[in-house]
Amino acid sequence: MVPDAEWVRIRRGLRFGQIFEGTVVKVPRPGVIGIFVDIGLTVGGFVDAALLPDRSEDWPAEGTVGEFEIWCADSRQQIRLKPADSRYLRGDFADYVERFRPGWPSDVGRPVRDPGPQPGAMPDRR
């Protein structure tokens, strides 16, 4: 983890849809969790399984270098990504976006902002 001030500084420079070249560094439970991606920042990148193909055999393997777009970033110190390469996206990605993130096209290029505490989330007691 980085200090909160560093996370805020990093977030200020991020835009939805911004593309990073990254390397898949870990696929902890293929088909279940998602993949961790090093995009060259002090905070990690992560692609959720919900954005990846149904068959884990079609996921990018550890060591794969590719382009990844910023999909979201919440209060966790992690940048949520989506693969820029359609081979690594779920087959019904357009339908998925329409159902779960219909504002996505208009978000592209906008600053990544912290949405604040999530409803029902436990307060941070550090």
Short mmCIF file of N, CA, C and O in Angstrom, two decimals, residues 11-112:
data_model
loop_
_atom_site.label_atom_id
_atom_site.label_comp_id
_atom_site.label_asym_id
_atom_site.label_seq_id
_atom_site.Cartn_x
_atom_site.Cartn_y
_atom_site.Cartn_z
N ARG A 11 -4.31 9.25 -8.44
CA ARG A 11 -5.68 9.32 -8.98
C ARG A 11 -5.91 10.60 -9.77
O ARG A 11 -6.61 10.59 -10.78
N ARG A 12 -5.34 11.70 -9.30
CA ARG A 12 -5.54 12.99 -9.99
C ARG A 12 -5.07 12.95 -11.44
O ARG A 12 -5.57 13.69 -12.27
N GLY A 13 -4.11 12.09 -11.74
CA GLY A 13 -3.58 12.01 -13.10
C GLY A 13 -4.24 10.96 -13.97
O GLY A 13 -3.85 10.77 -15.11
N LEU A 14 -5.25 10.27 -13.44
CA LEU A 14 -5.88 9.18 -14.17
C LEU A 14 -7.18 9.62 -14.84
O LEU A 14 -7.92 10.45 -14.32
N ARG A 15 -7.43 9.04 -16.01
CA ARG A 15 -8.66 9.29 -16.76
C ARG A 15 -9.27 7.95 -17.15
O ARG A 15 -8.55 7.01 -17.50
N PHE A 16 -10.60 7.89 -17.11
CA PHE A 16 -11.27 6.67 -17.58
C PHE A 16 -10.90 6.45 -19.04
O PHE A 16 -10.83 7.38 -19.83
N GLY A 17 -10.63 5.20 -19.38
CA GLY A 17 -10.26 4.86 -20.75
C GLY A 17 -8.79 5.07 -21.06
O GLY A 17 -8.33 4.68 -22.13
N GLN A 18 -8.06 5.68 -20.13
CA GLN A 18 -6.62 5.89 -20.33
C GLN A 18 -5.95 4.53 -20.51
O GLN A 18 -6.25 3.58 -19.78
N ILE A 19 -5.07 4.44 -21.49
CA ILE A 19 -4.45 3.15 -21.81
C ILE A 19 -3.03 3.10 -21.26
O ILE A 19 -2.25 4.04 -21.41
N PHE A 20 -2.73 1.97 -20.63
CA PHE A 20 -1.39 1.66 -20.13
C PHE A 20 -0.93 0.36 -20.75
O PHE A 20 -1.73 -0.56 -20.95
N GLU A 21 0.36 0.28 -21.05
CA GLU A 21 0.93 -1.02 -21.38
C GLU A 21 1.21 -1.69 -20.05
O GLU A 21 1.75 -1.06 -19.14
N GLY A 22 0.81 -2.93 -19.93
CA GLY A 22 0.99 -3.64 -18.67
C GLY A 22 1.39 -5.08 -18.90
O GLY A 22 1.25 -5.62 -20.00
N THR A 23 1.87 -5.67 -17.82
CA THR A 23 2.26 -7.08 -17.83
C THR A 23 1.43 -7.83 -16.80
O THR A 23 1.35 -7.40 -15.64
N VAL A 24 0.81 -8.91 -17.22
CA VAL A 24 0.06 -9.75 -16.27
C VAL A 24 1.07 -10.39 -15.34
O VAL A 24 1.98 -11.09 -15.78
N VAL A 25 0.92 -10.11 -14.04
CA VAL A 25 1.89 -10.61 -13.06
C VAL A 25 1.36 -11.75 -12.21
O VAL A 25 2.14 -12.50 -11.62
N LYS A 26 0.02 -11.89 -12.17
CA LYS A 26 -0.52 -12.97 -11.35
C LYS A 26 -1.93 -13.30 -11.80
O LYS A 26 -2.74 -12.41 -12.07
N VAL A 27 -2.20 -14.60 -11.90
CA VAL A 27 -3.54 -15.11 -12.18
C VAL A 27 -3.84 -16.09 -11.05
O VAL A 27 -3.64 -17.29 -11.19
N PRO A 28 -4.29 -15.57 -9.89
CA PRO A 28 -4.36 -16.39 -8.67
C PRO A 28 -5.32 -17.57 -8.72
O PRO A 28 -5.01 -18.64 -8.23
N ARG A 29 -6.49 -17.39 -9.28
CA ARG A 29 -7.48 -18.47 -9.36
C ARG A 29 -8.16 -18.36 -10.71
O ARG A 29 -9.22 -17.76 -10.83
N PRO A 30 -7.55 -18.92 -11.75
CA PRO A 30 -8.10 -18.76 -13.11
C PRO A 30 -9.60 -19.09 -13.15
O PRO A 30 -10.03 -20.10 -12.63
N GLY A 31 -10.34 -18.20 -13.77
CA GLY A 31 -11.77 -18.40 -13.91
C GLY A 31 -12.59 -17.90 -12.74
O GLY A 31 -13.81 -17.91 -12.79
N VAL A 32 -11.93 -17.43 -11.67
CA VAL A 32 -12.68 -17.07 -10.47
C VAL A 32 -12.53 -15.60 -10.08
O VAL A 32 -13.51 -14.90 -9.91
N ILE A 33 -11.30 -15.12 -9.92
CA ILE A 33 -11.06 -13.79 -9.35
C ILE A 33 -10.78 -12.75 -10.42
O ILE A 33 -11.45 -11.74 -10.52
N GLY A 34 -9.75 -12.95 -11.18
CA GLY A 34 -9.31 -11.99 -12.17
C GLY A 34 -7.81 -12.05 -12.30
O GLY A 34 -7.19 -13.02 -11.88
N ILE A 35 -7.21 -11.00 -12.86
CA ILE A 35 -5.76 -10.99 -13.08
C ILE A 35 -5.17 -9.69 -12.55
O ILE A 35 -5.80 -8.64 -12.59
N PHE A 36 -3.96 -9.79 -12.03
CA PHE A 36 -3.22 -8.63 -11.55
C PHE A 36 -2.24 -8.20 -12.63
O PHE A 36 -1.59 -9.04 -13.25
N VAL A 37 -2.19 -6.88 -12.85
CA VAL A 37 -1.40 -6.33 -13.94
C VAL A 37 -0.50 -5.22 -13.42
O VAL A 37 -0.95 -4.32 -12.70
N ASP A 38 0.77 -5.29 -13.78
CA ASP A 38 1.72 -4.22 -13.45
C ASP A 38 1.66 -3.22 -14.59
O ASP A 38 1.99 -3.54 -15.73
N ILE A 39 1.24 -1.99 -14.27
CA ILE A 39 1.17 -0.95 -15.29
C ILE A 39 2.20 0.15 -15.02
O ILE A 39 2.10 1.26 -15.55
N GLY A 40 3.18 -0.15 -14.18
CA GLY A 40 4.28 0.77 -13.97
C GLY A 40 4.02 1.86 -12.94
O GLY A 40 4.80 2.80 -12.85
N LEU A 41 2.95 1.76 -12.18
CA LEU A 41 2.67 2.72 -11.12
C LEU A 41 2.94 2.06 -9.77
O LEU A 41 3.10 0.84 -9.69
N THR A 42 2.95 2.85 -8.70
CA THR A 42 3.20 2.29 -7.37
C THR A 42 1.98 1.58 -6.80
O THR A 42 2.06 0.98 -5.74
N VAL A 43 0.85 1.65 -7.49
CA VAL A 43 -0.34 0.90 -7.09
C VAL A 43 -0.61 -0.13 -8.17
O VAL A 43 -0.26 0.05 -9.33
N GLY A 44 -1.24 -1.22 -7.77
CA GLY A 44 -1.47 -2.30 -8.70
C GLY A 44 -2.68 -2.11 -9.59
O GLY A 44 -3.58 -1.32 -9.30
N GLY A 45 -2.68 -2.84 -10.68
CA GLY A 45 -3.81 -2.88 -11.59
C GLY A 45 -4.47 -4.25 -11.48
O GLY A 45 -3.81 -5.25 -11.20
N PHE A 46 -5.76 -4.29 -11.69
CA PHE A 46 -6.51 -5.53 -11.58
C PHE A 46 -7.62 -5.55 -12.61
O PHE A 46 -8.32 -4.56 -12.81
N VAL A 47 -7.79 -6.70 -13.28
CA VAL A 47 -8.92 -6.92 -14.19
C VAL A 47 -9.82 -7.95 -13.54
O VAL A 47 -9.40 -9.08 -13.26
N ASP A 48 -11.05 -7.56 -13.26
CA ASP A 48 -12.02 -8.45 -12.62
C ASP A 48 -12.44 -9.55 -13.58
O ASP A 48 -12.58 -9.32 -14.78
N ALA A 49 -12.69 -10.73 -13.04
CA ALA A 49 -13.12 -11.88 -13.84
C ALA A 49 -14.38 -11.57 -14.64
O ALA A 49 -14.57 -12.12 -15.72
N ALA A 50 -15.22 -10.66 -14.14
CA ALA A 50 -16.46 -10.33 -14.84
C ALA A 50 -16.22 -9.71 -16.21
O ALA A 50 -17.10 -9.75 -17.07
N LEU A 51 -15.02 -9.15 -16.43
CA LEU A 51 -14.70 -8.54 -17.72
C LEU A 51 -13.98 -9.48 -18.67
O LEU A 51 -13.84 -9.19 -19.85
N LEU A 52 -13.51 -10.60 -18.15
CA LEU A 52 -12.71 -11.55 -18.92
C LEU A 52 -13.58 -12.63 -19.56
O LEU A 52 -14.72 -12.83 -19.13
N PRO A 53 -13.04 -13.35 -20.56
CA PRO A 53 -13.81 -14.42 -21.19
C PRO A 53 -14.28 -15.47 -20.18
O PRO A 53 -13.65 -15.68 -19.14
N ASP A 54 -15.37 -16.15 -20.51
CA ASP A 54 -15.91 -17.19 -19.63
C ASP A 54 -14.89 -18.30 -19.39
O ASP A 54 -14.77 -18.80 -18.27
N ARG A 55 -14.18 -18.69 -20.42
CA ARG A 55 -13.20 -19.78 -20.29
C ARG A 55 -11.86 -19.20 -19.84
O ARG A 55 -11.28 -18.37 -20.54
N SER A 56 -11.37 -19.63 -18.69
CA SER A 56 -10.11 -19.10 -18.16
C SER A 56 -8.94 -19.40 -19.10
O SER A 56 -7.93 -18.70 -19.07
N GLU A 57 -9.08 -20.41 -19.95
CA GLU A 57 -8.03 -20.71 -20.93
C GLU A 57 -7.85 -19.56 -21.92
O GLU A 57 -6.80 -19.44 -22.57
N ASP A 58 -8.86 -18.70 -22.03
CA ASP A 58 -8.80 -17.56 -22.95
C ASP A 58 -8.31 -16.28 -22.27
O ASP A 58 -8.22 -15.24 -22.91
N TRP A 59 -8.02 -16.36 -20.98
CA TRP A 59 -7.48 -15.21 -20.25
C TRP A 59 -6.02 -15.01 -20.61
O TRP A 59 -5.31 -15.97 -20.94
N PRO A 60 -5.51 -13.78 -20.52
CA PRO A 60 -4.07 -13.59 -20.73
C PRO A 60 -3.30 -14.27 -19.59
O PRO A 60 -3.70 -14.19 -18.43
N ALA A 61 -2.24 -14.97 -19.94
CA ALA A 61 -1.45 -15.71 -18.96
C ALA A 61 -0.43 -14.79 -18.29
O ALA A 61 -0.13 -13.70 -18.79
N GLU A 62 0.11 -15.25 -17.17
CA GLU A 62 1.19 -14.51 -16.51
C GLU A 62 2.30 -14.27 -17.52
O GLU A 62 2.64 -15.15 -18.31
N GLY A 63 2.82 -13.05 -17.52
CA GLY A 63 3.87 -12.67 -18.45
C GLY A 63 3.36 -12.01 -19.72
O GLY A 63 4.13 -11.43 -20.48
N THR A 64 2.04 -12.10 -19.97
CA THR A 64 1.48 -11.47 -21.16
C THR A 64 1.60 -9.95 -21.04
O THR A 64 1.25 -9.37 -20.02
N VAL A 65 2.11 -9.33 -22.09
CA VAL A 65 2.20 -7.87 -22.16
C VAL A 65 1.12 -7.39 -23.11
O VAL A 65 0.95 -7.95 -24.19
N GLY A 66 0.37 -6.40 -22.68
CA GLY A 66 -0.70 -5.89 -23.53
C GLY A 66 -1.14 -4.52 -23.07
O GLY A 66 -0.56 -3.94 -22.14
N GLU A 67 -2.16 -4.01 -23.72
CA GLU A 67 -2.70 -2.71 -23.35
C GLU A 67 -3.96 -2.91 -22.50
O GLU A 67 -4.78 -3.78 -22.79
N PHE A 68 -4.06 -2.07 -21.48
CA PHE A 68 -5.17 -2.13 -20.54
C PHE A 68 -5.70 -0.72 -20.32
O PHE A 68 -4.93 0.22 -20.21
N GLU A 69 -7.03 -0.60 -20.26
CA GLU A 69 -7.68 0.70 -20.07
C GLU A 69 -8.15 0.84 -18.63
O GLU A 69 -8.60 -0.14 -18.03
N ILE A 70 -8.12 2.05 -18.12
CA ILE A 70 -8.67 2.29 -16.79
C ILE A 70 -10.18 2.17 -16.87
O ILE A 70 -10.84 2.87 -17.65
N TRP A 71 -10.72 1.27 -16.09
CA TRP A 71 -12.16 0.99 -16.05
C TRP A 71 -12.78 1.70 -14.85
O TRP A 71 -13.84 2.28 -14.94
N CYS A 72 -12.11 1.64 -13.70
CA CYS A 72 -12.58 2.36 -12.51
C CYS A 72 -11.48 2.34 -11.46
O CYS A 72 -10.49 1.62 -11.58
N ALA A 73 -11.65 3.14 -10.46
CA ALA A 73 -10.75 3.17 -9.31
C ALA A 73 -11.57 3.69 -8.15
O ALA A 73 -12.08 4.80 -8.20
N ASP A 74 -11.73 2.87 -7.13
CA ASP A 74 -12.52 3.32 -5.99
C ASP A 74 -11.59 3.62 -4.83
O ASP A 74 -10.41 3.89 -5.03
N SER A 75 -12.10 3.58 -3.62
CA SER A 75 -11.28 3.96 -2.48
C SER A 75 -10.16 2.95 -2.18
O SER A 75 -9.21 3.28 -1.49
N ARG A 76 -10.27 1.74 -2.72
CA ARG A 76 -9.18 0.78 -2.56
C ARG A 76 -7.99 1.26 -3.39
O ARG A 76 -8.18 1.84 -4.45
N GLN A 77 -6.82 1.03 -2.93
CA GLN A 77 -5.63 1.48 -3.66
C GLN A 77 -5.29 0.47 -4.75
O GLN A 77 -4.30 -0.25 -4.69
N GLN A 78 -6.15 0.46 -5.74
CA GLN A 78 -5.99 -0.45 -6.86
C GLN A 78 -6.70 0.16 -8.06
O GLN A 78 -7.78 0.71 -7.91
N ILE A 79 -6.09 0.07 -9.20
CA ILE A 79 -6.70 0.59 -10.41
C ILE A 79 -7.38 -0.57 -11.13
O ILE A 79 -6.72 -1.56 -11.47
N ARG A 80 -8.67 -0.44 -11.33
CA ARG A 80 -9.41 -1.48 -12.03
C ARG A 80 -9.28 -1.23 -13.53
O ARG A 80 -9.49 -0.12 -14.00
N LEU A 81 -8.92 -2.27 -14.23
CA LEU A 81 -8.63 -2.18 -15.65
C LEU A 81 -9.56 -3.05 -16.46
O LEU A 81 -10.21 -3.95 -15.92
N LYS A 82 -9.58 -2.80 -17.76
CA LYS A 82 -10.21 -3.72 -18.70
C LYS A 82 -9.21 -3.91 -19.83
O LYS A 82 -8.48 -2.97 -20.19
N PRO A 83 -9.12 -5.11 -20.37
CA PRO A 83 -8.21 -5.32 -21.50
C PRO A 83 -8.63 -4.46 -22.69
O PRO A 83 -9.81 -4.35 -23.00
N ALA A 84 -7.66 -3.86 -23.37
CA ALA A 84 -7.95 -3.11 -24.59
C ALA A 84 -8.11 -4.07 -25.77
O ALA A 84 -8.80 -3.76 -26.73
N ASP A 85 -7.50 -5.23 -25.67
CA ASP A 85 -7.56 -6.25 -26.71
C ASP A 85 -8.85 -7.05 -26.55
O ASP A 85 -9.05 -7.72 -25.53
N SER A 86 -9.74 -7.00 -27.52
CA SER A 86 -11.04 -7.66 -27.42
C SER A 86 -10.93 -9.17 -27.25
O SER A 86 -11.87 -9.80 -26.77
N ARG A 87 -9.79 -9.78 -27.60
CA ARG A 87 -9.63 -11.23 -27.38
C ARG A 87 -9.73 -11.58 -25.90
O ARG A 87 -10.08 -12.70 -25.54
N TYR A 88 -9.40 -10.61 -25.04
CA TYR A 88 -9.38 -10.87 -23.60
C TYR A 88 -10.60 -10.31 -22.88
O TYR A 88 -10.62 -10.25 -21.66
N LEU A 89 -11.62 -9.90 -23.63
CA LEU A 89 -12.86 -9.42 -23.03
C LEU A 89 -13.92 -10.51 -23.11
O LEU A 89 -13.91 -11.34 -24.03
N ARG A 90 -14.85 -10.46 -22.19
CA ARG A 90 -15.98 -11.39 -22.23
C ARG A 90 -16.67 -11.26 -23.59
O ARG A 90 -16.69 -10.18 -24.19
N GLY A 91 -17.25 -12.33 -24.07
CA GLY A 91 -17.85 -12.35 -25.40
C GLY A 91 -19.01 -11.39 -25.56
O GLY A 91 -19.24 -10.86 -26.64
N ASP A 92 -19.74 -11.14 -24.47
CA ASP A 92 -20.90 -10.25 -24.54
C ASP A 92 -20.59 -8.90 -23.89
O ASP A 92 -21.44 -8.30 -23.24
N PHE A 93 -19.37 -8.41 -24.10
CA PHE A 93 -18.94 -7.19 -23.42
C PHE A 93 -19.88 -6.01 -23.68
O PHE A 93 -20.23 -5.28 -22.76
N ALA A 94 -20.32 -5.83 -24.90
CA ALA A 94 -21.22 -4.70 -25.21
C ALA A 94 -22.51 -4.80 -24.40
O ALA A 94 -23.00 -3.80 -23.86
N ASP A 95 -23.06 -6.01 -24.30
CA ASP A 95 -24.28 -6.21 -23.50
C ASP A 95 -24.00 -5.97 -22.02
O ASP A 95 -24.82 -5.38 -21.31
N TYR A 96 -22.83 -6.43 -21.56
CA TYR A 96 -22.42 -6.24 -20.16
C TYR A 96 -22.38 -4.74 -19.83
O TYR A 96 -22.92 -4.30 -18.82
N VAL A 97 -21.74 -3.97 -20.70
CA VAL A 97 -21.64 -2.52 -20.48
C VAL A 97 -23.03 -1.90 -20.47
O VAL A 97 -23.33 -1.08 -19.60
N GLU A 98 -23.87 -2.30 -21.38
CA GLU A 98 -25.23 -1.75 -21.44
C GLU A 98 -26.01 -2.03 -20.16
O GLU A 98 -26.74 -1.18 -19.67
N ARG A 99 -25.82 -3.22 -19.59
CA ARG A 99 -26.54 -3.59 -18.37
C ARG A 99 -25.94 -2.97 -17.12
O ARG A 99 -26.67 -2.52 -16.24
N PHE A 100 -24.59 -3.00 -16.99
CA PHE A 100 -23.97 -2.65 -15.73
C PHE A 100 -23.21 -1.32 -15.72
O PHE A 100 -22.89 -0.81 -14.65
N ARG A 101 -22.90 -0.78 -16.87
CA ARG A 101 -22.15 0.48 -16.92
C ARG A 101 -22.55 1.28 -18.15
O ARG A 101 -21.72 1.61 -19.00
N PRO A 102 -23.85 1.59 -18.28
CA PRO A 102 -24.32 2.24 -19.50
C PRO A 102 -23.68 3.60 -19.76
O PRO A 102 -23.64 4.07 -20.89
N GLY A 103 -23.14 4.25 -18.73
CA GLY A 103 -22.49 5.53 -18.93
C GLY A 103 -21.06 5.44 -19.39
O GLY A 103 -20.40 6.47 -19.59
N TRP A 104 -20.55 4.22 -19.60
CA TRP A 104 -19.14 4.05 -19.92
C TRP A 104 -18.67 4.91 -21.08
O TRP A 104 -17.68 5.63 -20.94
N PRO A 105 -19.32 4.90 -22.21
CA PRO A 105 -18.77 5.70 -23.32
C PRO A 105 -18.59 7.17 -22.94
O PRO A 105 -17.62 7.79 -23.33
N SER A 106 -19.50 7.73 -22.16
CA SER A 106 -19.37 9.14 -21.80
C SER A 106 -18.35 9.36 -20.68
O SER A 106 -17.92 10.49 -20.46
N ASP A 107 -17.97 8.29 -19.96
CA ASP A 107 -16.95 8.42 -18.90
C ASP A 107 -15.54 8.53 -19.48
O ASP A 107 -14.66 9.10 -18.83
N VAL A 108 -15.32 7.98 -20.67
CA VAL A 108 -13.98 7.95 -21.25
C VAL A 108 -13.43 9.37 -21.36
O VAL A 108 -14.08 10.27 -21.86
N GLY A 109 -12.23 9.54 -20.82
CA GLY A 109 -11.56 10.84 -20.83
C GLY A 109 -11.80 11.67 -19.59
O GLY A 109 -11.10 12.63 -19.34
N ARG A 110 -12.79 11.30 -18.80
CA ARG A 110 -13.08 12.04 -17.57
C ARG A 110 -12.13 11.62 -16.46
O ARG A 110 -11.67 10.49 -16.41
N PRO A 111 -11.88 12.54 -15.51
CA PRO A 111 -11.00 12.20 -14.38
C PRO A 111 -11.59 11.07 -13.55
O PRO A 111 -12.81 10.98 -13.38
N VAL A 112 -10.72 10.23 -13.01
CA VAL A 112 -11.13 9.18 -12.09
C VAL A 112 -11.26 9.81 -10.72
O VAL A 112 -10.30 10.35 -10.18
#
